[in-house]
Coordinates of C-alpha atoms in Angstrom, one line a residue:
M1000 CA 0.3 -0.1 -0.2
A1001 CA 1.8 3.1 -1.1
D1002 CA 1.9 6.4 1.4
G1003 CA -1.2 8.1 1.9
E1004 CA -3.4 5.3 0.4
R1005 CA -6.3 4.6 2.1
R1006 CA -6.6 0.8 3.3
R1007 CA -9.1 -1.0 1.5
H1008 CA -12.2 -1.9 4.2
L1009 CA -12.3 -5.8 4.1
C1010 CA -16.0 -6.9 5.6
A1011 CA -16.8 -10.7 6.5
L1012 CA -20.8 -11.0 5.6
V1013 CA -22.7 -13.9 6.3
L1014 CA -26.7 -14.1 4.5
A1015 CA -28.6 -15.9 6.5
R1016 CA -32.4 -15.6 5.7
G1017 CA -35.0 -16.8 7.8
G1018 CA -36.9 -18.8 5.5
S1019 CA -34.9 -21.7 4.9
K1020 CA -37.3 -24.4 3.2
G1021 CA -35.2 -27.3 3.6
I1022 CA -34.5 -26.9 7.9
P1023 CA -36.5 -24.3 9.2
L1024 CA -34.6 -21.3 10.9
K1025 CA -31.5 -23.6 10.1
N1026 CA -29.3 -21.0 10.5
I1027 CA -29.8 -20.8 14.6
K1028 CA -30.5 -24.4 15.2
D1029 CA -28.2 -25.7 18.1
L1030 CA -25.5 -27.7 16.4
A1031 CA -22.9 -29.4 19.2
G1032 CA -24.7 -26.8 21.6
R1033 CA -24.1 -23.5 19.7
P1034 CA -26.2 -22.1 16.9
L1035 CA -25.0 -22.9 13.5
I1036 CA -24.5 -19.0 13.2
A1037 CA -22.4 -18.6 15.7
W1038 CA -19.4 -20.9 14.4
V1039 CA -18.7 -19.2 11.4
L1040 CA -19.1 -15.9 13.3
R1041 CA -16.6 -16.9 15.9
A1042 CA -14.3 -17.5 13.3
A1043 CA -14.3 -14.4 11.4
R1044 CA -14.3 -12.2 14.9
D1045 CA -11.3 -14.4 16.4
C1046 CA -9.3 -14.3 13.3
G1047 CA -8.6 -10.5 13.4
G1048 CA -8.6 -9.6 9.8
F1049 CA -11.9 -8.2 9.4
D1050 CA -12.3 -4.6 9.9
S1051 CA -15.9 -5.7 10.9
V1052 CA -18.1 -8.4 10.8
W1053 CA -22.0 -8.1 9.7
V1054 CA -24.9 -10.8 9.2
S1055 CA -27.7 -9.9 6.3
T1056 CA -30.9 -11.2 7.6
D1057 CA -34.9 -10.6 7.9
N1058 CA -35.6 -12.4 10.8
D1059 CA -35.7 -11.0 14.4
D1060 CA -34.6 -14.1 15.8
I1061 CA -31.2 -14.6 13.4
E1062 CA -30.4 -10.9 14.4
E1063 CA -30.6 -11.8 18.2
V1064 CA -28.3 -14.3 17.6
A1065 CA -26.3 -12.6 15.7
L1066 CA -25.8 -9.5 18.0
E1067 CA -25.1 -12.2 20.9
Y1068 CA -21.8 -13.3 18.9
G1069 CA -20.5 -9.8 18.0
A1070 CA -21.9 -9.1 14.6
K1071 CA -23.5 -6.0 13.2
V1072 CA -26.5 -6.7 11.7
H1073 CA -28.3 -5.5 8.0
R1074 CA -31.7 -6.0 7.7
R1075 CA -31.8 -6.9 4.4
S1076 CA -35.2 -5.8 2.4
P1077 CA -38.3 -8.3 1.0
D1078 CA -36.5 -8.0 -2.7
V1079 CA -33.6 -9.8 -1.9
S1080 CA -35.6 -12.2 1.1
K1081 CA -37.3 -14.3 -1.6
D1082 CA -36.5 -17.8 -2.3
T1083 CA -35.3 -17.3 -5.4
S1084 CA -33.0 -14.4 -4.2
S1085 CA -29.5 -15.2 -5.1
S1086 CA -26.4 -14.9 -3.1
L1087 CA -25.0 -11.7 -5.2
E1088 CA -28.2 -10.1 -5.3
T1089 CA -28.0 -9.9 -1.4
I1090 CA -24.3 -8.7 -1.4
Q1091 CA -25.7 -6.0 -4.1
E1092 CA -27.7 -4.8 -1.6
F1093 CA -25.5 -4.6 1.2
L1094 CA -22.9 -2.8 -0.7
K1095 CA -25.1 0.0 -1.5
H1096 CA -26.1 0.6 2.1
H1097 CA -22.9 0.0 3.2
P1098 CA -20.3 2.1 0.7
E1099 CA -17.2 2.0 3.2
V1100 CA -17.1 -1.8 2.2
D1101 CA -14.1 -2.3 -0.3
I1102 CA -13.9 -6.0 -0.6
V1103 CA -16.5 -9.0 1.1
G1104 CA -16.0 -12.0 2.5
N1105 CA -18.6 -13.7 1.7
I1106 CA -18.8 -16.6 4.5
Q1107 CA -21.6 -19.6 4.6
A1108 CA -23.5 -19.7 8.0
T1109 CA -23.5 -24.2 7.0
S1110 CA -19.5 -24.3 6.8
P1111 CA -19.2 -24.4 11.1
C1112 CA -15.4 -26.2 10.9
L1113 CA -14.4 -22.8 9.6
H1114 CA -10.6 -22.0 11.3
P1115 CA -9.7 -18.1 11.8
E1116 CA -6.2 -19.4 10.7
T1117 CA -7.6 -20.2 7.2
L1118 CA -9.3 -17.0 7.2
R1119 CA -6.1 -14.9 8.0
K1120 CA -4.4 -17.5 5.2
V1121 CA -7.0 -16.1 2.5
I1122 CA -7.6 -12.4 3.9
E1123 CA -3.5 -12.4 2.8
M1124 CA -4.1 -13.1 0.1
I1125 CA -6.3 -10.4 -0.8
R1126 CA -4.2 -7.5 0.9
R1127 CA -0.5 -8.9 0.2
D1128 CA -1.0 -10.9 -3.0
G1129 CA -3.3 -8.8 -4.4
Y1130 CA -6.2 -11.3 -5.4
D1131 CA -9.1 -9.7 -6.5
S1132 CA -11.3 -12.8 -6.1
V1133 CA -10.6 -16.3 -3.7
F1134 CA -12.7 -18.9 -3.1
S1135 CA -13.1 -22.4 -1.1
V1136 CA -12.0 -25.6 -2.5
V1137 CA -11.8 -28.9 -1.2
R1138 CA -9.6 -32.2 -3.5
H1139 CA -12.2 -35.1 -3.6
H1140 CA -10.5 -38.5 -5.2
L1141 CA -14.3 -39.7 -7.2
F1142 CA -14.1 -41.0 -10.6
R1143 CA -16.6 -39.3 -13.1
W1144 CA -18.4 -41.1 -15.4
S1145 CA -20.7 -39.3 -18.3
D1146 CA -24.5 -39.0 -17.0
V1147 CA -26.9 -41.3 -20.1
S1148 CA -29.8 -41.3 -17.9
K1149 CA -31.9 -39.2 -20.1
S1150 CA -30.3 -40.9 -23.7
G1151 CA -29.9 -43.9 -22.8
G1152 CA -26.6 -44.9 -24.2
E1153 CA -23.0 -46.3 -23.3
T1154 CA -21.3 -44.4 -20.6
K1155 CA -18.0 -43.2 -20.3
A1156 CA -15.5 -42.6 -18.0
E1157 CA -14.5 -39.0 -18.2
N1158 CA -11.8 -38.4 -15.8
F1159 CA -9.4 -41.4 -15.5
N1160 CA -9.0 -44.8 -17.8
P1161 CA -11.0 -47.7 -16.9
N1162 CA -8.3 -50.0 -18.1
R1163 CA -5.2 -48.2 -15.7
R1164 CA -7.4 -47.0 -12.4
P1165 CA -5.4 -45.1 -10.2
R1166 CA -4.5 -45.9 -7.2
R1167 CA -5.6 -42.8 -4.2
Q1168 CA -1.8 -42.3 -3.3
D1169 CA -0.9 -42.0 -7.1
W1170 CA -3.3 -39.8 -8.0
N1171 CA -3.9 -35.5 -6.8
G1172 CA -7.5 -35.7 -7.4
E1173 CA -9.3 -32.9 -8.2
L1174 CA -10.3 -29.4 -6.9
Y1175 CA -14.5 -28.8 -6.1
E1176 CA -15.8 -25.9 -4.9
N1177 CA -17.2 -26.3 -1.1
G1178 CA -19.6 -23.0 -0.8
S1179 CA -17.1 -22.5 2.8
F1180 CA -16.2 -19.1 1.4
Y1181 CA -16.5 -16.3 -2.0
F1182 CA -14.0 -13.0 -1.1
A1183 CA -14.4 -10.4 -4.1
T1184 CA -13.9 -6.8 -4.0
K1185 CA -17.0 -4.4 -4.7
E1186 CA -15.8 -3.5 -8.6
L1187 CA -16.2 -7.2 -9.3
I1188 CA -19.8 -7.5 -7.1
A1189 CA -20.8 -5.1 -9.2
Q1190 CA -20.1 -6.7 -12.5
G1191 CA -22.4 -9.4 -11.2
K1192 CA -19.2 -11.7 -10.4
L1193 CA -18.2 -13.3 -7.4
Q1194 CA -14.9 -15.1 -9.2
G1195 CA -13.3 -12.7 -11.5
G1196 CA -10.2 -10.6 -12.1
K1197 CA -6.9 -12.1 -10.4
I1198 CA -8.9 -15.1 -9.0
A1199 CA -7.2 -17.7 -6.6
Y1200 CA -8.6 -21.0 -4.6
Y1201 CA -7.7 -21.6 -1.2
E1202 CA -7.6 -25.6 -0.7
M1203 CA -9.5 -26.5 2.6
K1204 CA -8.9 -29.7 4.8
P1205 CA -10.9 -32.2 4.5
E1206 CA -12.1 -32.2 7.8
H1207 CA -12.7 -28.5 7.8
S1208 CA -15.0 -29.3 4.7
V1209 CA -18.5 -29.7 5.8
D1210 CA -21.9 -28.2 4.3
I1211 CA -25.2 -28.7 5.6
D1212 CA -28.2 -28.5 3.4
I1213 CA -30.9 -30.7 4.6
D1214 CA -31.7 -32.7 7.8
L1215 CA -29.3 -35.5 6.9
D1216 CA -26.3 -33.7 7.2
W1217 CA -26.9 -32.6 10.6
P1218 CA -25.5 -35.3 12.7
I1219 CA -22.6 -36.0 10.7
A1220 CA -21.8 -32.4 10.6
E1221 CA -22.2 -32.3 14.2
Q1222 CA -19.6 -35.0 15.1
R1223 CA -17.3 -33.4 12.4
V1224 CA -17.6 -29.9 14.7
K1225 CA -17.0 -31.7 17.8
R1226 CA -13.9 -33.6 16.5
Y1227 CA -12.7 -30.6 14.2
G1228 CA -14.3 -27.4 15.1
Y1229 CA -13.1 -23.8 16.4
Y1230 CA -13.7 -23.9 20.3
G1231 CA -12.2 -19.9 20.4
K1232 CA -9.8 -18.4 21.7
G1233 CA -7.5 -20.2 24.6
N1234 CA -7.3 -23.5 25.7
P1235 CA -10.3 -25.2 24.3
K1236 CA -12.3 -27.9 25.6
V1237 CA -11.5 -27.9 29.0
V1238 CA -14.0 -29.9 31.2
K1239 CA -15.1 -28.4 34.2
L1240 CA -18.1 -30.7 34.7
L1241 CA -18.8 -34.4 34.4
V1242 CA -21.6 -36.2 34.4
C1243 CA -22.6 -39.0 34.6
N1244 CA -25.8 -41.6 34.3
L1245 CA -25.6 -43.3 37.7
D1246 CA -27.8 -46.1 36.2
G1247 CA -25.8 -48.3 34.3
C1248 CA -22.7 -45.9 33.8
L1249 CA -21.6 -46.0 37.5
T1250 CA -23.7 -49.4 38.5
D1251 CA -24.3 -52.2 36.0
G1252 CA -28.0 -51.4 35.7
R1253 CA -29.4 -54.3 37.6
V1254 CA -30.7 -54.1 40.8
Y1255 CA -30.6 -56.4 43.7
V1256 CA -33.7 -56.9 46.0
S1257 CA -33.6 -58.1 49.4
R1258 CA -36.8 -58.6 51.6
N1259 CA -36.8 -54.6 52.9
H1260 CA -34.7 -52.4 50.6
D1261 CA -32.8 -52.5 47.2
L1262 CA -29.3 -53.1 46.8
L1263 CA -27.0 -51.4 44.2
S1264 CA -23.2 -52.2 43.7
Y1265 CA -20.5 -50.4 41.9
S1266 CA -16.6 -50.4 41.4
L1267 CA -14.1 -48.9 43.4
K1268 CA -11.8 -48.0 39.6
D1269 CA -14.8 -46.1 39.0
L1270 CA -14.4 -44.0 42.3
D1271 CA -10.7 -43.6 41.7
G1272 CA -11.5 -42.0 38.7
I1273 CA -13.8 -39.7 40.1
Q1274 CA -11.5 -38.4 43.1
M1275 CA -8.5 -38.4 40.1
L1276 CA -10.6 -35.7 38.0
Q1277 CA -12.0 -34.0 41.7
R1278 CA -8.1 -33.6 42.2
K1279 CA -8.0 -31.9 39.2
E1280 CA -10.7 -29.5 39.9
V1281 CA -13.2 -30.7 37.9
E1282 CA -17.0 -31.1 39.6
V1283 CA -18.3 -34.5 39.2
R1284 CA -22.1 -35.2 39.1
F1285 CA -24.7 -38.1 38.9
V1286 CA -28.1 -37.8 37.4
S1287 CA -30.8 -41.2 38.1
E1288 CA -33.8 -41.6 36.2
R1289 CA -34.7 -43.9 39.4
D1290 CA -36.4 -42.3 42.9
L1291 CA -33.9 -43.8 44.6
G1292 CA -34.2 -43.3 48.3
S1293 CA -32.1 -41.4 50.7
A1294 CA -31.4 -44.6 53.0
L1295 CA -29.9 -46.1 49.7
L1296 CA -27.7 -42.8 48.6
D1297 CA -26.2 -42.8 52.0
T1298 CA -25.1 -46.7 51.7
L1299 CA -23.5 -45.9 48.2
K1300 CA -21.3 -43.1 50.1
L1301 CA -20.6 -41.3 47.1
P1302 CA -18.0 -38.1 47.0
C1303 CA -20.4 -35.9 44.6
K1304 CA -23.9 -34.8 44.3
V1305 CA -26.3 -37.0 42.9
E1306 CA -30.0 -35.9 41.4
T1307 CA -32.4 -38.4 41.2
N1308 CA -36.2 -39.3 39.5
V1309 CA -34.8 -37.4 36.6
S1310 CA -37.3 -37.1 33.7
D1311 CA -35.1 -34.1 31.6
K1312 CA -31.5 -34.6 31.8
K1313 CA -30.7 -31.9 29.6
Q1314 CA -32.9 -29.4 31.9
V1315 CA -30.3 -30.4 35.2
V1316 CA -27.2 -30.5 33.1
E1317 CA -27.4 -26.7 32.1
Q1318 CA -29.3 -25.9 35.7
W1319 CA -25.8 -27.4 37.4
M1320 CA -23.9 -25.3 34.5
E1321 CA -25.5 -22.1 35.6
E1322 CA -24.8 -23.0 39.0
L1323 CA -21.0 -23.4 38.1
G1324 CA -20.7 -20.2 35.6
L1325 CA -20.1 -22.6 32.6
S1326 CA -20.9 -20.8 29.6
C1327 CA -21.0 -23.5 27.1
W1328 CA -21.5 -27.3 26.9
E1329 CA -17.7 -27.8 25.5
Q1330 CA -16.7 -27.7 29.2
V1331 CA -18.8 -30.4 29.9
A1332 CA -18.3 -34.3 29.6
Y1333 CA -21.2 -36.6 29.9
M1334 CA -21.3 -40.1 30.5
G1335 CA -24.3 -42.3 29.2
C1336 CA -25.6 -45.6 28.2
S1337 CA -29.9 -45.4 27.4
Y1338 CA -31.7 -43.2 25.1
S1339 CA -32.4 -40.8 27.5
D1340 CA -29.3 -39.7 27.5
V1341 CA -28.5 -39.5 23.9
Q1342 CA -29.1 -35.7 23.7
C1343 CA -26.5 -34.8 26.3
L1344 CA -24.1 -36.9 24.8
K1345 CA -24.6 -35.1 21.5
L1346 CA -24.5 -31.4 23.4
A1347 CA -21.4 -32.3 25.6
G1348 CA -17.8 -31.1 24.5
T1349 CA -16.7 -34.9 25.8
S1350 CA -19.1 -37.6 25.9
G1351 CA -18.6 -41.3 26.3
V1352 CA -20.2 -44.6 27.3
P1353 CA -19.8 -47.9 28.8
Y1354 CA -19.3 -51.0 26.6
D1355 CA -22.8 -52.2 26.9
A1356 CA -24.7 -49.5 26.0
C1357 CA -27.2 -48.8 24.1
V1358 CA -26.7 -49.0 20.5
E1359 CA -28.0 -45.5 20.0
A1360 CA -26.0 -43.9 22.5
K1361 CA -23.0 -45.7 21.1
M1362 CA -23.8 -44.1 17.7
T1363 CA -23.2 -40.7 19.0
D1364 CA -19.5 -39.0 18.5
C1365 CA -18.3 -40.6 21.7
L1366 CA -15.6 -42.7 23.5
V1367 CA -17.1 -46.0 23.5
C1368 CA -15.1 -47.7 26.8
K1369 CA -14.1 -51.3 26.8
Y1370 CA -15.4 -51.5 30.1
S1371 CA -19.3 -52.0 30.9
G1372 CA -21.1 -50.1 33.2
G1373 CA -20.2 -50.9 36.7
G1374 CA -16.9 -52.3 35.8
G1375 CA -14.6 -49.5 35.5
A1376 CA -16.2 -47.5 32.5
I1377 CA -16.0 -44.2 34.4
Q1378 CA -12.5 -44.5 35.5
E1379 CA -11.7 -45.2 32.3
F1380 CA -13.5 -42.2 31.0
A1381 CA -11.7 -40.4 33.6
E1382 CA -8.5 -41.5 32.2
Y1383 CA -9.5 -40.3 29.0
I1384 CA -10.9 -36.8 29.6
E1385 CA -7.1 -36.0 31.9
H1386 CA -5.6 -37.6 28.7
S1387 CA -7.2 -35.2 26.1
K1388 CA -6.9 -32.2 28.3
E1389 CA -3.1 -32.2 28.4
S1390 CA -2.9 -33.5 24.8
R1391 CA -4.9 -30.2 24.0
K1392 CA -2.9 -27.9 26.3
R1393 CA 0.2 -29.6 24.2
K1394 CA -1.5 -29.2 20.7
F1395 CA -2.4 -25.3 22.1
Y1396 CA 0.6 -24.4 23.0
N1397 CA 2.6 -25.7 20.1
N1398 CA 0.5 -23.9 17.9
Q1399 CA 1.0 -20.7 19.5
E1400 CA 4.7 -21.1 19.6
S1401 CA 4.7 -21.4 15.8

């Protein structure tokens, strides 16, 4: 930039219409404990390279969430809020109302695994290398065949020789737009283009390339975000609270009945795991759907709080989070085994199930322990939490040093 030349204003712009047909109010539906749009707003805000971060919407609820996560809000007109309205038309309308903006980074709300480091590199391509437009791609190793569904003719290979099918490691694959972001100058956008001029792509890591379009994409995206998502500045996903289902995690799920009272048993190994976390200043609590009597609870002699007769486990966990001053589910570890635990297993930043948990619980993105409920599964999960915490610490500080 020459002396006296004005620095060009670069804004992040997330388009979030309220009238999504595939998934109603998709942009603010909870994904892994946060509104979908919050994941990209946090990445845009924390990358530090944008002069402003905006959400263009026609919906009051989306506006409220956008403001909560640090974005400015542009209320788009009904003319660009139709099912037929294009992203380009909506961006052009935004620029008419914000002439101070010179470059737009259009970020898709449906790409929740976007990281600040990716955005920083793209901004560098724009500012330092002078590209007029940069868009995101992902590499696929897919064999394409010609479409003969209408003609009924003979199909032909389009990007490989069937007689010499390449091995994946011997083929670079092909680059496909993944729709995560499109950066372009206002001059290009005024010409009706999001790609043009001096143009470049940015290749995203496959694990960060996530797009949500229909309901079937949601559970896949939820698992991917919990594993590869960006959790904010500082050391992410540090567990402050562990909640376990007492029935089937601490115990083996069986009740021993005598003439006068019920009996339960648990492993002393699990008690060691609980106390190990408590020494590391992790709060440990239990929930039970059963209405356990106070005499039975006293007999168990657990060194932590137990809430019994619980019909809504999510509500109880969120009450505890509020009590402990925890702002998000990423700080919660949850261990469950039954169908009633599935919602909490999906929301928790770290989750685990005993070996003998129900199939639906096992299908969440969680650690499946080698041990069964009542047989050391909690100790195994506690050690996993502690190991994961130390690993994240090392990774975080290594990234800071680099």
